[in-house]
């Protein structure tokens, strides 16, 4: 890829995620041999959304590869909300299940928030339950949302101490923007959260030593939005048509060709934040399993 990313250091999410998964596998084998504890992750998929099926398959494969127990529950698209809540209730009470992940989106007849709120906060490895959201914002031990955790790990791989950095996050969703902001506050960044009503967005973005784009708009962040030397973490996953052909490709929220000429370090899409999400899910499952037994979280 030489020449394709200007002078910026390429933050290789695939490599960082692979290293994280290795450390997780080591921690899991320790937990098994010292405590007889095999962390277990249950994934619940309702319906046949093709993208969700791919995610669920990858999650199951990586869970087993890390030496953990994987439980898959595939329910058909007509499953009632009551039946789904019943299943979650059973998983909440199952001592072999330490983490529960309900794959989103759920079919329209199901109230997603109600379902997410029914997961035991101690098993909420997605970190979406209001109890974990609250704990994250008050600084208590919490299960932290996976993609935001992945963003923070990648930023720290480029600059281990982020203290005092001006961080600008574009996007204020509950699953990415807001939890990233909380995590970066913990890292002692000065945090700005921008969104669709932010005035002079390019000027705001240009202040950032650490710029996180979580918008869902292909290549919106241009090179002249980036402060020279900044770390740029691109969360966006957008499928666009390739000009002059009937093919499509994935691009981020950042114009990589332009931004990589200005940034100090940058994540590619694909191969940046994406691979970190499942690795962080496995990490959270180890954390939940250790906490369930009152064991200190292994060093990962
Ligand atoms: P949402 O649609 O929930 O949130 C998008 C945010 O971007 C909103 O806060 C919105 O502002 C803001 N926004 C939209 N348009 C603009 C604009 N023109 N200028 C400034 N801000 C704008 O998206 P998500 O947070 O769920 O996801 C963001 C991206 O990250 C998507 O591309 C998604 O695919 C990707 N993603 C990747 C993951 C991974 O790598 N594993 C996981 C999750 C998401 P407002 O609130 O004002 O409407």
Short mmCIF file of C-alpha atoms and ligand atoms in Angstrom, two decimals:
data_model
loop_
_atom_site.label_atom_id
_atom_site.label_comp_id
_atom_site.label_asym_id
_atom_site.label_seq_id
_atom_site.Cartn_x
_atom_site.Cartn_y
_atom_site.Cartn_z
CA UNK A 1 0.00 0.00 0.00
CA UNK A 2 3.06 2.28 -0.04
CA UNK A 3 2.23 5.64 -1.55
CA UNK A 4 -1.49 5.24 -0.97
CA UNK A 5 -1.52 6.84 2.43
CA UNK A 6 0.77 9.84 2.12
CA UNK A 7 3.00 10.28 5.13
CA UNK A 8 0.45 9.09 7.66
CA UNK A 9 1.09 6.00 9.71
CA UNK A 10 -1.50 3.40 8.77
CA UNK A 11 -3.23 2.09 11.90
CA UNK A 12 -3.73 -1.56 11.07
CA UNK A 13 -6.94 -2.62 12.81
CA UNK A 14 -6.62 -6.19 11.58
CA UNK A 15 -3.21 -6.58 13.20
CA UNK A 16 -4.20 -4.82 16.44
CA UNK A 17 -7.35 -6.98 16.65
CA UNK A 18 -5.36 -10.18 16.01
CA UNK A 19 -2.95 -9.29 18.84
CA UNK A 20 -5.87 -8.53 21.13
CA UNK A 21 -7.49 -11.89 20.29
CA UNK A 22 -4.21 -13.67 21.10
CA UNK A 23 -4.04 -11.99 24.51
CA UNK A 24 -7.69 -12.94 25.07
CA UNK A 25 -6.98 -16.58 24.18
CA UNK A 26 -4.10 -16.61 26.68
CA UNK A 27 -6.33 -15.11 29.40
CA UNK A 28 -9.05 -17.66 28.63
CA UNK A 29 -6.67 -20.58 28.91
CA UNK A 30 -5.46 -19.15 32.28
CA UNK A 31 -9.05 -18.86 33.52
CA UNK A 32 -9.71 -22.46 32.48
CA UNK A 33 -6.60 -23.93 34.06
CA UNK A 34 -6.58 -21.86 37.26
CA UNK A 35 -10.30 -21.50 37.89
CA UNK A 36 -12.07 -24.09 35.70
CA UNK A 37 -13.88 -21.16 34.09
CA UNK A 38 -14.74 -21.22 30.37
CA UNK A 39 -16.21 -17.83 29.41
CA UNK A 40 -19.41 -18.29 27.38
CA UNK A 41 -21.00 -15.91 24.88
CA UNK A 42 -24.60 -16.30 23.68
CA UNK A 43 -25.55 -14.57 20.45
CA UNK A 44 -29.22 -14.14 19.60
CA UNK A 45 -30.22 -13.54 15.99
CA UNK A 46 -33.83 -12.92 15.00
CA UNK A 47 -34.63 -13.13 11.29
CA UNK A 48 -32.51 -13.61 8.20
CA UNK A 49 -30.81 -10.27 7.60
CA UNK A 50 -27.80 -11.33 5.45
CA UNK A 51 -25.32 -8.86 6.98
CA UNK A 52 -26.35 -9.95 10.49
CA UNK A 53 -25.89 -13.60 9.55
CA UNK A 54 -22.32 -12.87 8.46
CA UNK A 55 -21.57 -11.00 11.71
CA UNK A 56 -23.07 -13.78 13.82
CA UNK A 57 -21.06 -16.45 12.00
CA UNK A 58 -17.85 -14.45 12.48
CA UNK A 59 -18.62 -13.88 16.14
CA UNK A 60 -19.21 -17.60 16.74
CA UNK A 61 -16.01 -18.56 14.89
CA UNK A 62 -13.84 -16.06 16.75
CA UNK A 63 -15.42 -16.95 20.11
CA UNK A 64 -14.53 -20.63 19.65
CA UNK A 65 -11.07 -19.75 18.29
CA UNK A 66 -10.37 -17.86 21.53
CA UNK A 67 -11.19 -21.03 23.48
CA UNK A 68 -14.53 -19.69 24.72
CA UNK A 69 -17.94 -21.32 24.64
CA UNK A 70 -20.23 -20.07 21.91
CA UNK A 71 -24.02 -20.42 22.10
CA UNK A 72 -26.04 -19.44 19.06
CA UNK A 73 -29.78 -18.84 19.11
CA UNK A 74 -31.31 -18.31 15.69
CA UNK A 75 -34.98 -17.40 15.81
CA UNK A 76 -37.23 -16.88 12.84
CA UNK A 77 -38.36 -13.41 11.83
CA UNK A 78 -41.90 -14.01 13.17
CA UNK A 79 -40.71 -14.73 16.71
CA UNK A 80 -42.85 -12.79 19.17
CA UNK A 81 -41.39 -10.24 21.53
CA UNK A 82 -42.60 -12.34 24.46
CA UNK A 83 -40.73 -15.42 23.21
CA UNK A 84 -37.57 -13.39 22.70
CA UNK A 85 -37.84 -11.92 26.21
CA UNK A 86 -38.35 -15.47 27.52
CA UNK A 87 -35.14 -16.63 25.87
CA UNK A 88 -33.19 -13.68 27.28
CA UNK A 89 -34.58 -14.44 30.69
CA UNK A 90 -33.31 -18.02 30.42
CA UNK A 91 -29.88 -16.84 29.26
CA UNK A 92 -29.78 -14.34 32.15
CA UNK A 93 -30.20 -17.31 34.51
CA UNK A 94 -27.79 -19.70 32.74
CA UNK A 95 -24.49 -19.89 34.68
CA UNK A 96 -22.58 -21.04 31.57
CA UNK A 97 -23.54 -17.86 29.71
CA UNK A 98 -21.46 -14.85 30.79
CA UNK A 99 -22.22 -12.57 27.88
CA UNK A 100 -25.41 -12.04 25.87
CA UNK A 101 -25.45 -10.24 22.56
CA UNK A 102 -28.71 -9.53 20.76
CA UNK A 103 -27.88 -8.86 17.12
CA UNK A 104 -29.44 -5.63 15.81
CA UNK A 105 -31.49 -4.70 13.90
CA UNK A 106 -34.45 -6.61 15.32
CA UNK A 107 -37.65 -7.00 13.25
CA UNK A 108 -39.97 -3.99 13.37
CA UNK A 109 -42.61 -5.69 15.59
CA UNK A 110 -40.07 -5.98 18.42
CA UNK A 111 -39.18 -3.08 20.73
CA UNK A 112 -35.37 -3.16 20.58
CA UNK A 113 -34.81 -0.93 23.62
CA UNK A 114 -37.10 -3.09 25.74
CA UNK A 115 -35.19 -6.20 24.68
CA UNK A 116 -31.76 -4.65 25.29
CA UNK A 117 -32.91 -3.42 28.69
CA UNK A 118 -33.97 -6.97 29.63
CA UNK A 119 -30.40 -8.28 29.38
CA UNK A 120 -28.80 -8.67 32.82
CA UNK A 121 -26.37 -5.69 33.05
CA UNK A 122 -23.69 -8.12 34.30
CA UNK A 123 -24.00 -10.03 30.98
CA UNK A 124 -24.50 -6.98 28.76
CA UNK A 125 -21.30 -7.39 26.70
CA UNK A 126 -22.54 -4.82 24.18
CA UNK A 127 -22.57 -2.20 26.95
CA UNK A 128 -25.92 -0.79 25.78
CA UNK A 129 -27.91 -1.32 29.00
CA UNK A 130 -28.66 1.96 30.80
CA UNK A 131 -26.89 0.61 33.90
CA UNK A 132 -23.64 0.21 31.96
CA UNK A 133 -24.16 3.53 30.16
CA UNK A 134 -24.55 5.18 33.57
CA UNK A 135 -21.54 3.42 35.06
CA UNK A 136 -19.37 4.44 32.12
CA UNK A 137 -20.37 8.07 32.55
CA UNK A 138 -19.81 8.08 36.33
CA UNK A 139 -16.47 6.31 35.96
CA UNK A 140 -17.49 3.06 37.68
CA UNK A 141 -16.43 -0.34 36.36
CA UNK A 142 -18.69 -1.01 33.37
CA UNK A 143 -19.07 -3.18 30.32
CA UNK A 144 -18.16 -0.71 27.58
CA UNK A 145 -19.61 -0.70 24.02
CA UNK A 146 -17.33 -2.63 21.68
CA UNK A 147 -16.83 -0.30 18.70
CA UNK A 148 -16.01 2.73 20.92
CA UNK A 149 -13.59 0.58 22.93
CA UNK A 150 -11.98 -0.50 19.65
CA UNK A 151 -11.61 3.16 18.57
CA UNK A 152 -9.87 4.03 21.82
CA UNK A 153 -7.49 1.08 21.61
CA UNK A 154 -6.57 2.04 18.03
CA UNK A 155 -6.00 5.69 18.97
CA UNK A 156 -3.76 4.56 21.83
CA UNK A 157 -1.85 2.25 19.49
CA UNK A 158 -0.77 5.42 17.67
CA UNK A 159 -0.30 7.53 20.83
CA UNK A 160 -0.33 5.61 24.10
CA UNK A 161 -0.91 8.69 26.29
CA UNK A 162 -3.78 10.83 25.03
CA UNK A 163 -3.75 13.16 28.03
CA UNK A 164 -4.58 16.72 27.05
CA UNK A 165 -5.33 15.88 23.42
CA UNK A 166 -8.14 17.83 21.72
CA UNK A 167 -10.53 15.09 20.62
CA UNK A 168 -13.34 15.85 18.21
CA UNK A 169 -15.96 13.19 17.59
CA UNK A 170 -18.32 13.68 14.68
CA UNK A 171 -21.52 11.79 15.53
CA UNK A 172 -23.52 11.57 18.77
CA UNK A 173 -25.20 8.17 18.55
CA UNK A 174 -25.68 6.04 21.65
CA UNK A 175 -23.71 3.18 20.10
CA UNK A 176 -20.65 5.10 18.90
CA UNK A 177 -20.35 8.88 19.39
CA UNK A 178 -21.47 9.29 23.01
CA UNK A 179 -19.61 6.27 24.45
CA UNK A 180 -16.42 7.20 22.55
CA UNK A 181 -16.67 10.63 24.17
CA UNK A 182 -16.92 9.06 27.62
CA UNK A 183 -13.94 6.79 26.98
CA UNK A 184 -11.81 9.68 25.74
CA UNK A 185 -12.73 11.74 28.80
CA UNK A 186 -11.37 8.83 30.84
CA UNK A 187 -8.17 9.17 28.80
CA UNK A 188 -8.01 12.85 29.82
CA UNK A 189 -8.78 14.24 26.37
CA UNK A 190 -10.59 17.55 25.93
CA UNK A 191 -13.67 16.26 24.14
CA UNK A 192 -15.96 17.94 21.62
CA UNK A 193 -18.94 16.06 20.19
CA UNK A 194 -20.08 17.41 16.82
CA UNK A 195 -23.26 16.44 14.97
CA UNK A 196 -25.55 17.46 12.14
CA UNK A 197 -26.40 20.80 13.80
CA UNK A 198 -22.79 21.78 14.51
CA UNK A 199 -21.80 25.09 12.91
CA UNK A 200 -18.55 25.34 10.95
CA UNK A 201 -17.93 21.61 11.22
CA UNK A 202 -14.71 21.72 9.18
CA UNK A 203 -13.27 24.35 11.56
CA UNK A 204 -14.26 22.30 14.58
CA UNK A 205 -12.73 19.15 13.07
CA UNK A 206 -9.49 21.02 12.29
CA UNK A 207 -8.98 21.68 16.01
CA UNK A 208 -8.62 17.97 16.66
CA UNK A 209 -5.43 16.19 17.64
CA UNK A 210 -7.66 13.11 17.58
CA UNK A 211 -10.52 13.12 15.07
CA UNK A 212 -13.13 10.37 15.21
CA UNK A 213 -15.68 10.19 12.39
CA UNK A 214 -18.84 8.20 13.17
CA UNK A 215 -21.37 9.71 10.81
CA UNK A 216 -22.42 7.26 8.11
CA UNK A 217 -21.69 9.67 5.21
CA UNK A 218 -19.22 8.43 2.62
CA UNK A 219 -15.93 10.37 2.55
CA UNK A 220 -17.44 13.46 4.19
CA UNK A 221 -14.29 14.42 6.09
CA UNK A 222 -11.94 16.04 3.60
CA UNK A 223 -8.19 16.53 3.83
CA UNK A 224 -8.51 20.19 4.77
CA UNK A 225 -10.70 19.23 7.79
CA UNK A 226 -7.70 17.45 9.30
CA UNK A 227 -5.06 19.16 11.45
CA UNK A 228 -1.58 18.23 10.21
CA UNK A 229 -0.28 15.31 12.25
CA UNK A 230 -3.66 14.42 13.78
CA UNK A 231 -4.77 10.87 14.55
CA UNK A 232 -7.85 10.04 12.45
CA UNK A 233 -10.13 7.14 13.40
CA UNK A 234 -12.76 6.39 10.77
CA UNK A 235 -15.74 4.42 12.12
CA UNK A 236 -17.92 4.80 9.02
CA UNK A 237 -18.83 1.82 6.88
CA UNK A 238 -20.52 2.95 3.67
CA UNK A 239 -21.08 0.91 0.53
CA UNK A 240 -20.84 3.03 -2.63
CA UNK A 241 -20.92 2.35 -6.36
CA UNK A 242 -17.60 2.21 -8.17
CA UNK A 243 -17.69 4.78 -10.99
CA UNK A 244 -18.09 3.31 -14.42
CA UNK A 245 -18.76 -0.25 -13.28
CA UNK A 246 -21.54 -2.24 -11.65
CA UNK A 247 -19.35 -3.03 -8.66
CA UNK A 248 -19.57 -1.53 -5.18
CA UNK A 249 -16.93 -0.88 -2.54
CA UNK A 250 -16.71 0.01 1.13
CA UNK A 251 -15.53 3.47 2.14
CA UNK A 252 -15.41 5.26 5.45
CA UNK A 253 -16.65 8.69 6.55
CA UNK A 254 -13.20 10.10 5.82
CA UNK A 255 -11.79 10.81 2.37
CA UNK A 256 -8.82 8.53 2.95
CA UNK A 257 -6.78 9.62 -0.08
CA UNK A 258 -6.91 13.26 1.01
CA UNK A 259 -6.80 12.86 4.79
CA UNK A 260 -3.86 10.45 4.76
CA UNK A 261 -1.70 13.18 3.19
CA UNK A 262 -2.29 15.39 6.21
CA UNK A 263 -2.85 13.10 9.19
CA UNK A 264 -0.12 11.70 11.40
CA UNK A 265 -1.90 8.35 11.70
CA UNK A 266 -5.12 7.07 10.15
CA UNK A 267 -7.30 3.96 10.07
CA UNK A 268 -8.29 2.49 6.70
CA UNK A 269 -11.78 1.26 5.77
CA UNK A 270 -12.04 -1.69 5.64
CA UNK A 271 -9.38 -3.00 8.01
CA UNK A 272 -9.49 -0.31 10.69
CA UNK A 273 -12.17 -0.05 13.35
CA UNK A 274 -14.28 -2.90 11.91
CA UNK A 275 -12.06 -5.82 12.99
CA UNK A 276 -11.77 -4.39 16.52
CA UNK A 277 -15.46 -4.72 17.33
CA UNK A 278 -15.62 -8.52 17.69
CA UNK A 279 -12.25 -8.64 19.47
CA UNK A 280 -13.61 -6.15 22.04
CA UNK A 281 -16.77 -8.24 22.38
CA UNK A 282 -14.63 -11.24 23.33
CA UNK A 283 -12.69 -9.08 25.77
CA UNK A 284 -15.94 -7.95 27.39
CA UNK A 285 -17.07 -11.57 27.70
CA UNK A 286 -13.87 -12.44 29.58
CA UNK A 287 -14.46 -9.41 31.82
CA UNK A 288 -18.07 -10.49 32.51
CA UNK A 289 -17.04 -14.10 33.19
CA UNK A 290 -14.29 -13.08 35.61
CA UNK A 291 -16.64 -10.67 37.41
CA UNK A 292 -19.33 -13.38 37.70
CA UNK A 293 -16.85 -15.52 39.65
CA UNK A 294 -15.37 -12.63 41.63
CA UNK A 295 -12.01 -13.10 39.91
CA UNK A 296 -9.90 -10.05 39.01
CA UNK A 297 -10.06 -9.19 35.30
CA UNK A 298 -7.02 -10.85 33.70
CA UNK A 299 -4.42 -8.52 32.17
CA UNK A 300 -5.34 -8.31 28.46
P1 LIG B 1 -26.12 7.14 13.46
O1 LIG B 1 -26.82 7.34 12.17
O2 LIG B 1 -26.84 6.61 14.63
O3 LIG B 1 -25.46 8.54 13.91
C1 LIG B 1 -24.84 9.37 12.98
C2 LIG B 1 -24.40 10.63 13.65
O4 LIG B 1 -23.79 11.45 12.65
C3 LIG B 1 -25.55 11.43 14.24
O5 LIG B 1 -25.19 11.92 15.51
C4 LIG B 1 -25.75 12.59 13.24
O6 LIG B 1 -26.12 13.81 13.83
C5 LIG B 1 -24.35 12.75 12.69
N1 LIG B 1 -24.40 13.31 11.34
C6 LIG B 1 -25.14 12.89 10.29
N2 LIG B 1 -24.93 13.68 9.22
C7 LIG B 1 -24.06 14.61 9.61
C8 LIG B 1 -23.47 15.72 8.97
N3 LIG B 1 -23.72 16.01 7.69
N4 LIG B 1 -22.60 16.48 9.68
C9 LIG B 1 -22.32 16.19 10.95
N5 LIG B 1 -22.85 15.16 11.61
C10 LIG B 1 -23.71 14.38 10.96
O7 LIG B 1 -24.84 6.26 13.10
P2 LIG B 1 -23.93 5.29 14.01
O8 LIG B 1 -23.30 6.09 15.09
O9 LIG B 1 -24.68 4.08 14.35
O10 LIG B 1 -22.83 4.85 12.94
C11 LIG B 1 -21.98 5.79 12.30
C12 LIG B 1 -21.16 5.07 11.25
O11 LIG B 1 -20.35 4.08 11.87
C13 LIG B 1 -21.98 4.32 10.20
O12 LIG B 1 -21.31 4.40 8.96
C14 LIG B 1 -21.96 2.88 10.68
O13 LIG B 1 -22.07 1.95 9.62
C15 LIG B 1 -20.59 2.81 11.29
N6 LIG B 1 -20.47 1.79 12.35
C16 LIG B 1 -19.40 0.93 12.29
C17 LIG B 1 -19.23 -0.03 13.25
C18 LIG B 1 -18.03 -0.91 13.18
O14 LIG B 1 -17.03 -0.57 12.64
N7 LIG B 1 -18.08 -2.08 13.73
C19 LIG B 1 -20.19 -0.21 14.35
C20 LIG B 1 -21.22 0.80 14.38
C21 LIG B 1 -21.34 1.75 13.40
P3 LIG B 1 -27.56 14.05 14.51
O15 LIG B 1 -27.50 13.33 15.83
O16 LIG B 1 -27.63 15.52 14.65
O17 LIG B 1 -28.58 13.47 13.57
#
